[in-house]
Each structure stands twice: as C-alpha cells, then as structure tokens.
Tab-separated table of C-alpha atoms in Angstrom:
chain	number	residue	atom	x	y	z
A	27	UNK	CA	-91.986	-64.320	159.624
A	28	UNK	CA	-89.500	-66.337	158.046
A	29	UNK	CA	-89.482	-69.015	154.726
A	30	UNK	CA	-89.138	-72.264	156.545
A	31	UNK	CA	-86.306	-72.882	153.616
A	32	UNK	CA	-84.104	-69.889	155.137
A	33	UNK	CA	-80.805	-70.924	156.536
A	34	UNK	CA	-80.828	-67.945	159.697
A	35	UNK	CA	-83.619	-66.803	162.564
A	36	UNK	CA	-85.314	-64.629	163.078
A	37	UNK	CA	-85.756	-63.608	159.839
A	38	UNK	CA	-88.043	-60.798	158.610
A	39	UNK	CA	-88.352	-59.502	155.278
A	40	UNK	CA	-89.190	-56.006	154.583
A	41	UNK	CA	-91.174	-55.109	150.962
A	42	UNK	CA	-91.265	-51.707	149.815
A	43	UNK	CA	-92.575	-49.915	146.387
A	44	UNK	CA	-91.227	-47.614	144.207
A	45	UNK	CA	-91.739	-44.375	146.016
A	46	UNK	CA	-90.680	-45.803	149.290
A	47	UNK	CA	-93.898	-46.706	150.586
A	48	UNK	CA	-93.268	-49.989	153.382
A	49	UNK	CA	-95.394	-52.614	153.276
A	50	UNK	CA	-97.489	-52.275	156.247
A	51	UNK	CA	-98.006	-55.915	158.166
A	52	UNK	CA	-94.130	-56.778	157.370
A	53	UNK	CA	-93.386	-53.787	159.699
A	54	UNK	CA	-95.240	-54.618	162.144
A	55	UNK	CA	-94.331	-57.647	162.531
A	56	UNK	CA	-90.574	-56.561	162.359
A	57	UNK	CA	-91.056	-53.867	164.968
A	58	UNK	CA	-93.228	-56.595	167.382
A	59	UNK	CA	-90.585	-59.356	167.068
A	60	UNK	CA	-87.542	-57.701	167.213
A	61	UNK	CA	-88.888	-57.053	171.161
A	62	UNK	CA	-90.777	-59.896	171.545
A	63	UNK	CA	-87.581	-62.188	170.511
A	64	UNK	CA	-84.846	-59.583	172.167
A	65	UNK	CA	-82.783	-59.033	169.596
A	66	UNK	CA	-79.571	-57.367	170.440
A	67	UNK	CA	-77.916	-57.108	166.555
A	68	UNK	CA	-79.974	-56.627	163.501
A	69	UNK	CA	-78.448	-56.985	159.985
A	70	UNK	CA	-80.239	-55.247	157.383
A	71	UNK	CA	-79.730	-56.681	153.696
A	72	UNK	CA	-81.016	-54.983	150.750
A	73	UNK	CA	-80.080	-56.596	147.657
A	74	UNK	CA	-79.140	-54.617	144.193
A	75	UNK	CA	-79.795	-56.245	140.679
A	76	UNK	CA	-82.729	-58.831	141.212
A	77	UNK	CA	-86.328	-59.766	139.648
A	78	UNK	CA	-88.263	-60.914	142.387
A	79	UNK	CA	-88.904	-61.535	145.639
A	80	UNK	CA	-87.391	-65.679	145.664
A	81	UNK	CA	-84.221	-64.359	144.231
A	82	UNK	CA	-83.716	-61.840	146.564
A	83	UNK	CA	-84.624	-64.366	149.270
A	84	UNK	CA	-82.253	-66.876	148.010
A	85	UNK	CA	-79.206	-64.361	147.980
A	86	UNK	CA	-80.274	-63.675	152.005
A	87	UNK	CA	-80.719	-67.093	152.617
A	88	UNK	CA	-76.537	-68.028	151.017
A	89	UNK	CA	-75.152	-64.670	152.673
A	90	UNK	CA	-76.621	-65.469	155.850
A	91	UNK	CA	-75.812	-68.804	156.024
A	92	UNK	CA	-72.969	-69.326	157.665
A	93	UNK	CA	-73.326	-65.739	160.515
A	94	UNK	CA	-75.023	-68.203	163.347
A	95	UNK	CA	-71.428	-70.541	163.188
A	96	UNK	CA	-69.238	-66.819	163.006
A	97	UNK	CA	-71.161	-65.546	165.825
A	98	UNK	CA	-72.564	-68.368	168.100
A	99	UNK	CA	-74.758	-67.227	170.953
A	100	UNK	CA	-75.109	-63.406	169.530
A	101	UNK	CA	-78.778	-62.739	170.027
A	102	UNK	CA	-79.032	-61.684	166.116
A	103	UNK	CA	-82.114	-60.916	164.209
A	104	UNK	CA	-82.310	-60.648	160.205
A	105	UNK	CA	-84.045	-58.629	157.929
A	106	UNK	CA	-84.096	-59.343	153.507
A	107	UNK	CA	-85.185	-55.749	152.236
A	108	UNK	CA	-87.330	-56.238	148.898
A	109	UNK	CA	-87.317	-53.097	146.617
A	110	UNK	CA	-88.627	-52.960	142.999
A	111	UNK	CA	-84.811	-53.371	140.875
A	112	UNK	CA	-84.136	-55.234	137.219
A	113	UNK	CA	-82.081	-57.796	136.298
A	114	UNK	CA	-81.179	-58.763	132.524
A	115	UNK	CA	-80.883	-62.096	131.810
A	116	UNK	CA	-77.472	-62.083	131.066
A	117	UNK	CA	-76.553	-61.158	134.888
A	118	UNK	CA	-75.971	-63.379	137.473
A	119	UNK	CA	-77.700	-63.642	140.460
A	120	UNK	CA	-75.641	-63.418	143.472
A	121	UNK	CA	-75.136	-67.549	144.738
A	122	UNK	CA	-72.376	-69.146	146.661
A	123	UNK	CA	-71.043	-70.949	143.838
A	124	UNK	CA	-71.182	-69.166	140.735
A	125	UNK	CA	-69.747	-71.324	137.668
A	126	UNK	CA	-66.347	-69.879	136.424
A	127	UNK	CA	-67.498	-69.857	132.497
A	128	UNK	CA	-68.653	-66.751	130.833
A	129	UNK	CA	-72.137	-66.382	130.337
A	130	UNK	CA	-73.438	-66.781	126.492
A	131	UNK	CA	-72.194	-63.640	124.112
A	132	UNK	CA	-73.876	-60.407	124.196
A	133	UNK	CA	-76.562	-60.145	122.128
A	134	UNK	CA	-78.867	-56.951	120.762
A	135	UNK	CA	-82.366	-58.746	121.197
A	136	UNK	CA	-84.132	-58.753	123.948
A	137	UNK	CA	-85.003	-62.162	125.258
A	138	UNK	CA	-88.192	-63.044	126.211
A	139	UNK	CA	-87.018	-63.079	130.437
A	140	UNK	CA	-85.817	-59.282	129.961
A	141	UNK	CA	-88.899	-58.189	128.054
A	142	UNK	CA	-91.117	-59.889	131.135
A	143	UNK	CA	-88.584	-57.863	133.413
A	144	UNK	CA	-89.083	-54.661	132.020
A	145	UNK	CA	-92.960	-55.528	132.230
A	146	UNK	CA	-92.551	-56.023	135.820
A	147	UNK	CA	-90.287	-53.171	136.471
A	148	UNK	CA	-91.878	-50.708	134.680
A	149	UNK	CA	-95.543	-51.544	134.733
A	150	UNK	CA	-97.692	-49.722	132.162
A	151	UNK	CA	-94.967	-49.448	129.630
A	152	UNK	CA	-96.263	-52.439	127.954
A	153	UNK	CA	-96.416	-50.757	124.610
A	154	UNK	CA	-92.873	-49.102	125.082
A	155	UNK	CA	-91.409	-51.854	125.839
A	156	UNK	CA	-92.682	-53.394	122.975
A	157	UNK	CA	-92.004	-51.204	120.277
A	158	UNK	CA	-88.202	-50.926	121.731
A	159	UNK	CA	-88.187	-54.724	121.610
A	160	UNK	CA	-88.864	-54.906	117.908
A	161	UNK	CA	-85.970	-52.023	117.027
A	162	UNK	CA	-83.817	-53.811	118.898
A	163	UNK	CA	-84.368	-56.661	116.634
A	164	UNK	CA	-84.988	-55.352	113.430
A	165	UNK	CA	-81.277	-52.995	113.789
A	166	UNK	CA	-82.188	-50.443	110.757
A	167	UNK	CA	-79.474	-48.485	110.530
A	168	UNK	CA	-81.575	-45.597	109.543
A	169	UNK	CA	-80.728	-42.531	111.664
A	170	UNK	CA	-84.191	-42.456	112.075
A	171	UNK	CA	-84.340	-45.766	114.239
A	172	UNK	CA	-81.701	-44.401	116.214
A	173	UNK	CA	-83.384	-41.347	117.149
A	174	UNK	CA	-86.606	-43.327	118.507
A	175	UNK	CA	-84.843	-45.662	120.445
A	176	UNK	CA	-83.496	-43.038	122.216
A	177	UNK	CA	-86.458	-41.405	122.465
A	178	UNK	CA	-88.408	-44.541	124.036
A	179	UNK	CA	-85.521	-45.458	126.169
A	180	UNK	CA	-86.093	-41.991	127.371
A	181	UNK	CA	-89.510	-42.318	127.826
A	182	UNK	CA	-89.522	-45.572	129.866
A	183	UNK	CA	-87.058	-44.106	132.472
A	184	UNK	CA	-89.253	-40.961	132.820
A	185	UNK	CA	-86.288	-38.591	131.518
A	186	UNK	CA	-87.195	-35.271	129.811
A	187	UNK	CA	-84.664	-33.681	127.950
A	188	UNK	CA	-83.921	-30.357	129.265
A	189	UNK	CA	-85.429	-30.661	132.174
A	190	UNK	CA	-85.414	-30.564	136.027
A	191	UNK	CA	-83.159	-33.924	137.216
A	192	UNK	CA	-85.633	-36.720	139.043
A	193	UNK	CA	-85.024	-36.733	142.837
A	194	UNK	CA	-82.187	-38.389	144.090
A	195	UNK	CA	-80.734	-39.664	140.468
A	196	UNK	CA	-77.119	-37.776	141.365
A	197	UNK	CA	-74.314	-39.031	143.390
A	198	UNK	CA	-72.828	-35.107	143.861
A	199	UNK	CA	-73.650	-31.799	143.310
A	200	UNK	CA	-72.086	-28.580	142.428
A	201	UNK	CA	-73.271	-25.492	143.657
A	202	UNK	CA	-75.374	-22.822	141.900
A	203	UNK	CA	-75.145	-25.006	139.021
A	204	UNK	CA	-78.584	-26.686	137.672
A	205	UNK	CA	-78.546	-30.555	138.013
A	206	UNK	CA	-78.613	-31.957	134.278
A	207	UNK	CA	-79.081	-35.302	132.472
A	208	UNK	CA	-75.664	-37.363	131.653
A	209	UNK	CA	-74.924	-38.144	127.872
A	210	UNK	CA	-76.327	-41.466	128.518
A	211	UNK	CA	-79.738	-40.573	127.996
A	212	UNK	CA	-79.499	-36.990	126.496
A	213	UNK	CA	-76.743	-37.642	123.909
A	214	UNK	CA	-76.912	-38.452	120.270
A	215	UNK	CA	-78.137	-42.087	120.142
A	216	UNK	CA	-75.996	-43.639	117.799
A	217	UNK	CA	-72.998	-42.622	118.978
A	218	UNK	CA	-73.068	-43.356	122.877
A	219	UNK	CA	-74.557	-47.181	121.464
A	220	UNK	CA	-70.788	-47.170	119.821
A	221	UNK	CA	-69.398	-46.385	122.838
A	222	UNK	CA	-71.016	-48.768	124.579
A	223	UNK	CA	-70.529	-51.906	121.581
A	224	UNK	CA	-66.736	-51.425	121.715
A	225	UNK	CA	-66.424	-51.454	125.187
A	226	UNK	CA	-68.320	-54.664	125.504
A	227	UNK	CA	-66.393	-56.083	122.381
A	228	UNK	CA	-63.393	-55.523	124.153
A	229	UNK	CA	-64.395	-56.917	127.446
A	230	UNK	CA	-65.802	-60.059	125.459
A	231	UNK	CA	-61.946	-60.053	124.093
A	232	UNK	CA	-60.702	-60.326	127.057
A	233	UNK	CA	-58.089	-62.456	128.261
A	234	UNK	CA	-58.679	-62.674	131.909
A	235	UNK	CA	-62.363	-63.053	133.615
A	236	UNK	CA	-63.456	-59.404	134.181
A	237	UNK	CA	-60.189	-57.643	133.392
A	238	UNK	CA	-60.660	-55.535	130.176
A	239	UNK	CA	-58.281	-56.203	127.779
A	240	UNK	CA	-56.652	-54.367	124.866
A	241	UNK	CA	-57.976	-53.782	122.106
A	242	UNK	CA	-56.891	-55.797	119.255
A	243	UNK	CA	-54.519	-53.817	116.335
A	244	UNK	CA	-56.599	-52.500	113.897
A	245	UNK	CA	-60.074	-53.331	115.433
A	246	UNK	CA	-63.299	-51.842	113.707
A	247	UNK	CA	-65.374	-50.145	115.774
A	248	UNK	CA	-68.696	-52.783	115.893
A	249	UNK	CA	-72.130	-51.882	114.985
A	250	UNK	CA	-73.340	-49.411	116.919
A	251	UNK	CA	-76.780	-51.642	117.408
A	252	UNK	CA	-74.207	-54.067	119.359
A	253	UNK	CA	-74.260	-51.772	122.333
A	254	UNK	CA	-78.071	-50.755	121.973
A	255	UNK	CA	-79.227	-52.956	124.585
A	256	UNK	CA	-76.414	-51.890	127.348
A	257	UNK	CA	-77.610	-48.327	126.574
A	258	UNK	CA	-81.708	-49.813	127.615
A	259	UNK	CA	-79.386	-51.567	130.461
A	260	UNK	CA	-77.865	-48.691	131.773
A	261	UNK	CA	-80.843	-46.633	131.398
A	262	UNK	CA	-82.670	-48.944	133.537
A	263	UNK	CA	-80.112	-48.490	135.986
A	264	UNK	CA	-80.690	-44.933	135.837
A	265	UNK	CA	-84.110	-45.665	136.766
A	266	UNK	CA	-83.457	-47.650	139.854
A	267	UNK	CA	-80.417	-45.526	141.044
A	268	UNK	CA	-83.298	-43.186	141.335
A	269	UNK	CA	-85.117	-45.372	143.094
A	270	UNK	CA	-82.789	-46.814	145.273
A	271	UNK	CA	-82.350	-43.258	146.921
A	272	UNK	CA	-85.554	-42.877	147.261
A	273	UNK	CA	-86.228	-46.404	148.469
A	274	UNK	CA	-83.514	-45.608	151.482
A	275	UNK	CA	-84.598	-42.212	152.030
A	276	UNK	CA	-88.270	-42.155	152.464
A	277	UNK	CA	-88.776	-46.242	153.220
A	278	UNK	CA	-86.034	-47.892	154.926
A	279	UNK	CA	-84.249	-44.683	157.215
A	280	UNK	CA	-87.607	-44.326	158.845
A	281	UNK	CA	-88.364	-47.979	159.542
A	282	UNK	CA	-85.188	-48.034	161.004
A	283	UNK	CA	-86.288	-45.176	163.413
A	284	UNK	CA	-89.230	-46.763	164.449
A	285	UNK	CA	-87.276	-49.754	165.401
A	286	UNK	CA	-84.757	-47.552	167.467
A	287	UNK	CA	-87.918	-46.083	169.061
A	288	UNK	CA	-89.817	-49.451	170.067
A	289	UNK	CA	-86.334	-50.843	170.942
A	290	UNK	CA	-84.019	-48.258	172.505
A	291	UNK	CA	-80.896	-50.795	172.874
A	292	UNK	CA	-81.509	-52.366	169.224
A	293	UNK	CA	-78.122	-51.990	167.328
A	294	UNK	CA	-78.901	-51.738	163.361
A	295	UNK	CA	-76.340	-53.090	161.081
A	296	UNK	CA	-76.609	-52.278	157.266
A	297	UNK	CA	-75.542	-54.214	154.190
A	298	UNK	CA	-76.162	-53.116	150.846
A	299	UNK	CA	-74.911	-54.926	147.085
A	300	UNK	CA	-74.685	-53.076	143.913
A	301	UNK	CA	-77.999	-50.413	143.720
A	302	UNK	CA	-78.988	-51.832	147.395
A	303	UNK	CA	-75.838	-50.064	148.637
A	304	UNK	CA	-76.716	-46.974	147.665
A	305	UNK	CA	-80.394	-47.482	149.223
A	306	UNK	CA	-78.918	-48.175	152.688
A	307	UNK	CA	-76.569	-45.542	152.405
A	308	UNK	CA	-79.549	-42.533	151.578
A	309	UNK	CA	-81.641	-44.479	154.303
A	310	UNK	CA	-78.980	-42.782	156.479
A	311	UNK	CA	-80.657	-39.433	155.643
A	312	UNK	CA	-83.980	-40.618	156.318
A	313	UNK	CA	-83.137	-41.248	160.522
A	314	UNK	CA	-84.574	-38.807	162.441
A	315	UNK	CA	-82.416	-36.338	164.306
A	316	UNK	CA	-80.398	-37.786	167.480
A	317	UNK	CA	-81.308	-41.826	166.378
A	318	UNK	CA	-78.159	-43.463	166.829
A	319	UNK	CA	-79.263	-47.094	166.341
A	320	UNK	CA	-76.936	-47.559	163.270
A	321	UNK	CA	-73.624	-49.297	164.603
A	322	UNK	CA	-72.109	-50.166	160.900
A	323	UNK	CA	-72.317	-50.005	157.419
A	324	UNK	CA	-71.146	-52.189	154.790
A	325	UNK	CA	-71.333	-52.100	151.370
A	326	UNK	CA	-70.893	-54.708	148.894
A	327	UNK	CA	-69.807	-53.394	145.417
A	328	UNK	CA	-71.611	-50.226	145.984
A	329	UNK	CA	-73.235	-48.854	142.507
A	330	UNK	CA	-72.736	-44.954	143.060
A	331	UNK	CA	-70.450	-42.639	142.631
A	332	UNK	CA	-67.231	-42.763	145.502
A	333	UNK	CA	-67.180	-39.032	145.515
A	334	UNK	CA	-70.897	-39.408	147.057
A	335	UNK	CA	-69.473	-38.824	151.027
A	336	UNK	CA	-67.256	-36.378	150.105
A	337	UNK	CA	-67.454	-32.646	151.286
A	338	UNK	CA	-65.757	-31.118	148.631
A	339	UNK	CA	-64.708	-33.118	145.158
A	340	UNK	CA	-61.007	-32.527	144.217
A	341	UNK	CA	-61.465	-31.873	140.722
A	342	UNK	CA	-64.381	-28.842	141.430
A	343	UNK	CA	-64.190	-27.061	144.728
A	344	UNK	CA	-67.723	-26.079	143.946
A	345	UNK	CA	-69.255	-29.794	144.317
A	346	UNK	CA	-70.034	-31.947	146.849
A	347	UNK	CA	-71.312	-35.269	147.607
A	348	UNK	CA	-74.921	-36.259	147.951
A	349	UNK	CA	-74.048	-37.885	150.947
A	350	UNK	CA	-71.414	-35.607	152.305
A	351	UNK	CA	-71.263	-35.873	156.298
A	352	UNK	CA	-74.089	-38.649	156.422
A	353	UNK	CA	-71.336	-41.747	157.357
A	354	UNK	CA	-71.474	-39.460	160.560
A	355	UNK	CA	-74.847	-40.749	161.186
A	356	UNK	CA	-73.462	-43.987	161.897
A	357	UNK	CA	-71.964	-45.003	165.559
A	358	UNK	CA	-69.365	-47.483	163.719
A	359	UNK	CA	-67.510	-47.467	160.938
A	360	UNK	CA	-68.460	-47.258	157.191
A	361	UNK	CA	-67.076	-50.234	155.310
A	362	UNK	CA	-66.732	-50.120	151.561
A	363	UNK	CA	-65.863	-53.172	149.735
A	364	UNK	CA	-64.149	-53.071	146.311
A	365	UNK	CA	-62.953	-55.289	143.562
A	366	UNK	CA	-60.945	-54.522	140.603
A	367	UNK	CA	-62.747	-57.744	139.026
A	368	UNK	CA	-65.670	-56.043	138.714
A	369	UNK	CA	-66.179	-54.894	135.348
A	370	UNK	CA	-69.724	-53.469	135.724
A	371	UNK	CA	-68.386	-50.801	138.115
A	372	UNK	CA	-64.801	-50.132	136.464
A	373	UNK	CA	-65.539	-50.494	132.555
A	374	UNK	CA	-69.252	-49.681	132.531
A	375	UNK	CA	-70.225	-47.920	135.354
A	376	UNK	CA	-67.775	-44.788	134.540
A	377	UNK	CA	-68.720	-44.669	130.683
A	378	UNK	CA	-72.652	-44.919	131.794
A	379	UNK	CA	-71.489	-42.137	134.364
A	380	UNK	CA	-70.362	-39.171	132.146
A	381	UNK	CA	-72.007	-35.787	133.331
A	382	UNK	CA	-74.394	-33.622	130.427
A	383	UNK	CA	-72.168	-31.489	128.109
A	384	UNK	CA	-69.015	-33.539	128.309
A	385	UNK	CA	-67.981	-33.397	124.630
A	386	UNK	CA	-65.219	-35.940	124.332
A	387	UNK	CA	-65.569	-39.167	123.057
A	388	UNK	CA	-63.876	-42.465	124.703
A	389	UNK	CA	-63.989	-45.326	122.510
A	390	UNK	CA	-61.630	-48.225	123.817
A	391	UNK	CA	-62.322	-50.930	126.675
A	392	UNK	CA	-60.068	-48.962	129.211
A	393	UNK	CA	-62.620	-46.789	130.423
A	394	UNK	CA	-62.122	-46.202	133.846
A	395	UNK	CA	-58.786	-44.793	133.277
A	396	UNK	CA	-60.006	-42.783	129.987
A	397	UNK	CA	-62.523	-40.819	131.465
A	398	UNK	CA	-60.471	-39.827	135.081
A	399	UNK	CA	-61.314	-40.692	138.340
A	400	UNK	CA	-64.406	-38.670	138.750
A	401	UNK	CA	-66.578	-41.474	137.213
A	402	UNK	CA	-65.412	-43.895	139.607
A	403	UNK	CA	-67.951	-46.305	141.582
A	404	UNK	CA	-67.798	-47.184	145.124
A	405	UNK	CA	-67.403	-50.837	144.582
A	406	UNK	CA	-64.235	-50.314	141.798
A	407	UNK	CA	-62.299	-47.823	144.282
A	408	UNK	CA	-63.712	-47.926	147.453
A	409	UNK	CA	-64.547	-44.105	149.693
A	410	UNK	CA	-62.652	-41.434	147.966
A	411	UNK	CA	-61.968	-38.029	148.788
A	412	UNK	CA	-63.184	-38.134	152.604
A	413	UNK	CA	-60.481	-37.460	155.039
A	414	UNK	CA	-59.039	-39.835	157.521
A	415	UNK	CA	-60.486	-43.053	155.535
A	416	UNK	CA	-58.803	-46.239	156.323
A	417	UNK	CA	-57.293	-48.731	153.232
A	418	UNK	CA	-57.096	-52.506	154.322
A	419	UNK	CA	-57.113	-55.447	152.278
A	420	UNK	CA	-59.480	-58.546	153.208
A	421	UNK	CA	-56.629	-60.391	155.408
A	422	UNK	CA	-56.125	-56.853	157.088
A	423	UNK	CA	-59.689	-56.277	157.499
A	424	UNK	CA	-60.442	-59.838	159.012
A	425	UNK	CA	-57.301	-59.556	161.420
A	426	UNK	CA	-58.782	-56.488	162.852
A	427	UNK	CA	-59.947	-54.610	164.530
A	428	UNK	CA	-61.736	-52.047	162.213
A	429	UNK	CA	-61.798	-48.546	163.499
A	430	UNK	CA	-64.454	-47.980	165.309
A	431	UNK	CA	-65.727	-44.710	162.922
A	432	UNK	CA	-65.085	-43.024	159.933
A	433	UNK	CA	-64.517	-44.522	156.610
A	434	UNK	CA	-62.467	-47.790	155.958
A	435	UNK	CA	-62.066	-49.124	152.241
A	436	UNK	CA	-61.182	-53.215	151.835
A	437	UNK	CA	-60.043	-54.622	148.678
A	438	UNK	CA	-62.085	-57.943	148.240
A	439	UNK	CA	-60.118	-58.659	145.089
A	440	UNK	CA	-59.035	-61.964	146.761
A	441	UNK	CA	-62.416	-63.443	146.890
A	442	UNK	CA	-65.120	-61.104	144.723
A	443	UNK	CA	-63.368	-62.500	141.434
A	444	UNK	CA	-65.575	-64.892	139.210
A	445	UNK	CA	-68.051	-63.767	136.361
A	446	UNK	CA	-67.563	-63.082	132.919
A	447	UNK	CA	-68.537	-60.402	130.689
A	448	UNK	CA	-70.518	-58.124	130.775
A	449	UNK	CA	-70.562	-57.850	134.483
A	450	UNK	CA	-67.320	-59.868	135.904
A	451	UNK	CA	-67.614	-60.258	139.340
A	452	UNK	CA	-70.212	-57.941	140.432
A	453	UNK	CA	-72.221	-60.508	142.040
A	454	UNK	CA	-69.332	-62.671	143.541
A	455	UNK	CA	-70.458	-61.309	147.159
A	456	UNK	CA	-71.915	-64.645	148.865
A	457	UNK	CA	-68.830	-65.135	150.496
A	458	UNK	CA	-67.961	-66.313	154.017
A	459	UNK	CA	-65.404	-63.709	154.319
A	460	UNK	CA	-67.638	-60.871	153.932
A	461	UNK	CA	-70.135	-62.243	156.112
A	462	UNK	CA	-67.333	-62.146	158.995
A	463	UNK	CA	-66.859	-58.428	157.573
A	464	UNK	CA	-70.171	-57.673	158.170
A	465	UNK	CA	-69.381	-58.936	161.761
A	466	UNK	CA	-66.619	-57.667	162.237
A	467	UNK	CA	-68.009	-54.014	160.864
A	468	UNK	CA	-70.854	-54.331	163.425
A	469	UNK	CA	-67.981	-55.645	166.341
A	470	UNK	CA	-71.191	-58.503	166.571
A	471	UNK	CA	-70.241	-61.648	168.613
C-alpha cells in the first residue's frame, strides 16, 4: 500500500513495463483492497513526462492533496500508475509551485541527468546513446555527422525507414492507405534540426512566458546543431507515444476490468497528463465488452493528436481517429483540458507532428498556425472534430454541472500558465482547480 509521506488514502500504485505487462503483487493488492476498504470512487492517475518512480509519486502525492477537503466523506480510493516515460533535464516536473523564471537556455549537449535517462529508458542502448552523446557535442558540420545522428536517433527509437509503423505510434488513420513514418524521423537530418533550432530560438525570444513570439527582422536561421537535441527529444517522445498506447491498451484497460469484475459497483475515474493522457485514453480499448465501470475521463494537457476521437477528419474524409467512438466507452463525460500557454503542445508538438511525404518547409516560431490545424494536440485545442462536444472555460466548468456524456473541452488558460521555454506550461497541472474538475468530471462527493 501506500508511502507513509502521501498526502491521500487509500493509495495504491500500479507499475507496469514497456509492453504493458502489470506488475503482479501491486494488482493484487489493488483488486483485494479496493473490496476490503469499500471503495465507492477510484481515481486513476497516470503521469506523462517523468524519470522514476519518486517523481511520479510526488506529482500524485501534490494533485491529490487537497481531493479529501473537496470531497469530505466520499469513500475514495487512489491509484499512481507508473509506466516507463523520459524526462530531459530541462523539463519540469509537475509541483504545486513551480518558480515563474525560465529554466537555463537550451543547450545541444547532453547533460549527464539526460544521458542517465536515456540509459534508463532505453536499456541496452548504452553504446547508442553514447556515440549520439559525443555528436551532439562535437557539432561537425559535416553532412556526414548529420546523416548518423539521424541514423542513431533512428535506431534508439526502433524506427526503420520504409517500413511497417510500430503499434499504436498514430493518433488517426486513413483508409487503404499504408501507415508511414513522419518527417521527424524519416526526413533529411539537417534540415528538420533547423526547423526545430529556429523554433526554439524564437520561443527563447519570447516576450511572454510560453507565448511564441515573432521573429526578430532579419533573423538568421541558427545552427542547425541548435535544434539537434529537440529532434533526440521528440524522437523519444515518439518512443513513448508508442508506448503509452500500448501501456493503456494491453496494461491498464484490463486491470481496470478486473477491478469492475471483483467489484461490480466500483466507479473508475481516469486522469491522464501529457503522454499519460493518451495511455488512459487507449486503456479505454483495452475494457472488455459490456464493462461500464468508467464514470469519467479527464485529461490534463493531453499529448496526442485532437483528431484522435474523431470519426471522420475534416480535412480527409478517408481518415479517422485512432480512438474514434471509444469516449463511448465511458458512462460520463470526457473532459479535455487545454492551455494556450503550453508551448510543448502548440509550437512543438505540431512541427514534431508532420505526417511522411509532407514536402513544405515551416521555419518561423508560429507553428501551430503554419502547419494547419491537423497537427493540433489535445492539450493546445481541446476534442476536435467530434460532434456535440461541449466548450467551457474553467469558471464555467467549476460552476457546473458538466454533461453527463459526450465530449466537453475547458480552457485552463487561467491557471495552467507558468514555465518557460522550451515547454511553457505543460506541467502547470497541480492545481486545486483541476482537482475539483476531476470531481466534478466523476460527479464524486
């Protein structure tokens, strides 16, 4: 059971690897007390960026902190999923007080926390990881180097150019039409690193905390070795977008059948941040037929694609989303938080988004916009292209009541504001306004 350090019980945590696999004794233990302790409401957390198992702990511990004071009496039970993600040093964890300065400037090198991350995340890669350590630092700018950095970065993240797409790395689909690598990892090297320097020269310009700003008249483009190490970033985010899905899919959806087996009147609440909203939402997939033990679903700057519930995408009557009909599986709403501070979604999220063969190149810091709304992240935007979906801002959403199905999107602008570049406020969740949302989501207490 529980850290004695955590601020809410009964608390469970819930460790799963790579492919999915649950850690055995955890579940048990979850499935035995959640009966034994007659829990009416349990809230499911799994986190996004993180390194470990204390940081993801610590974000579960601030989140949940103040629910027992928002819901008094509510027989509630709490569960911190732990799934193998990466965090670069230069991110913030998610913590109730996050300082309002910018982190230090973006640099090429790795540092010696990302290298031991990339260990960790990747295990058996030491020698990868090593040899794309010392490009990094030596920045030839030989087209040669070029070409093997992409190559490793490649390699690492298990991509093959060409090939078949790794299970569950895209958001939607078109039909009858092969599922192919984005430009990200399949394009010419050098120039999707310049893409990726002057965007984050021109968030590191500036003005306001996670709001791009213009570009400056005249401005150079930057070495293209400045944006090498968001391109090994946003690889690795490749990687555990991959995961995440599968994560969701094959680990979590399951558990949470079990529980709605050993606990018929259980109601399930799920909260997912960044990556860990896109598990929870593919663990939706992963629940048996006729298990309706999923009351609500809330997402906290979700890291996938907006079009991923949608039946048919506006700009290709051929595609769909992943996820199309899935929020279905839920007997509640769907609640998708967004922010327009959050850079990682709206600047890099869309440029690390582009699909294989698109040809045009989008230099400039106003990505989002550049590249056209079908790049657009859940957490930037909110649900798009699903009928009937609700828009409420935070005051709206915390008046209530939420409807009691479907799709509602709530601008959290008003508090998921702080960070600076590269990320903005991606991580400004731990908030006691969302944790009413949750609650209020869930219609707990």
């Amino acid at each position: 059971m529980a850290d004695p350090g955590m601020s809410v019980e009964p608390y469970w945590e819930l460790t799963f690897d790579a492919d999915g696999d649950v850690d055995g004794p955890e579940r048990d233990r979850l499935l035995a007390g959640v009966t034994r302790r007659q829990v009416r409401d349990l809230i499911v957390f799994a986190h996004g960026w993180n390194n470990d198992r204390a940081g993801a702990t610590a974000l579960y511990r601030d989140f949940y902190a103040p629910v027992p004071r928002l819901a008094p009496g509510g027989a509630i039970g709490y569960v911190g999923v732990i799934w193998p993600s990466m965090l670069f040093c230069d991110e913030r964890v998610p913590r109730a007080a996050p300082p309002a300065a910018a982190p230090p400037a973006h640099a090429s090198a790795l540092d010696e926390e990302t290298r031991h991350a990339l260990l960790e995340t990747f295990p058996g890669k030491a020698p990868l990881i090593g040899r794309i350590s010392l490009i990094l630092e030596q920045r030839h700018s030989q087209d040669a180097e070029f070409a093997e950095f992409g190559r490793l970065v490649r390699e690492l993240v298990e991509v093959v150019p060409g090939g078949p797409q790794p299970l569950f790395a895209a958001d939607t689909l078109a039909e009858g039409v092969p599922q192919s690598e984005p430009v990200l990892l399949t394009g010419d090297t050098a120039t999707v690193c310049g893409e990726f320097a002057q965007a984050l020269a021109g968030l590191a310009g500036s003005g306001s905390p996670g709001v791009p700003g213009p570009a400056a008249e005249g401005f150079a483009p930057p070495d293209p070795w400045d944006g090498a190490r968001e391109l090994l970033r946003q690889a690795t985010y490749y990687a555990m977008k991959r995961r995440a899905g599968t994560v969701g899919e094959r680990g979590l959806g399951p558990v949470v059948g079990q529980l709605a087996a050993r606990a018929p009147g259980l109601r399930v609440h799920l909260v997912g941040h960044s990556f860990g909203g896109r598990l929870v939402s593919f663990a939706l997939g992963g629940l048996a037929e006729g298990v309706r033990a999923v009351k609500s679903v809330t997402l906290l700057q979700g890291a996938f694609s907006h079009y991923a519930f949608a039946a048919r995408l506006p700009f290709d009557a051929r595609a769909g989303g992943m996820l199309q009909g899935q929020q279905k599986r839920i007997d509640g709403p769907l609640v998708c938080c967004h922010s327009r501070f959050d850079t990682a979604l709206g600047t890099l999220y869309p440029l690390a988004s582009r699909m294989a063969g698109e040809d045009e190149s989008f230099l400039g810091v106003d990505i989002g916009r550049r590249l056209g709304p079908q790049w657009g992240a859940m957490g930037h935007d909110g649900v798009q292209a699903v009928p009937g979906t609700v828009g409420l801002d935070l005051a709206g959403a915390l008046r209530g009541p939420l409807p009691t199905a479907g799709c509602v999107n709530v601008d959290v602008s008003e508090v998921v504001r702080r960070g600076g570049p590269p990320c903005g406020a991606h991580s400004d969740i731990v908030h006691p306004e969302l944790a009413r949302l949750v609650l209020a989501a869930g219609r707990i207490g």
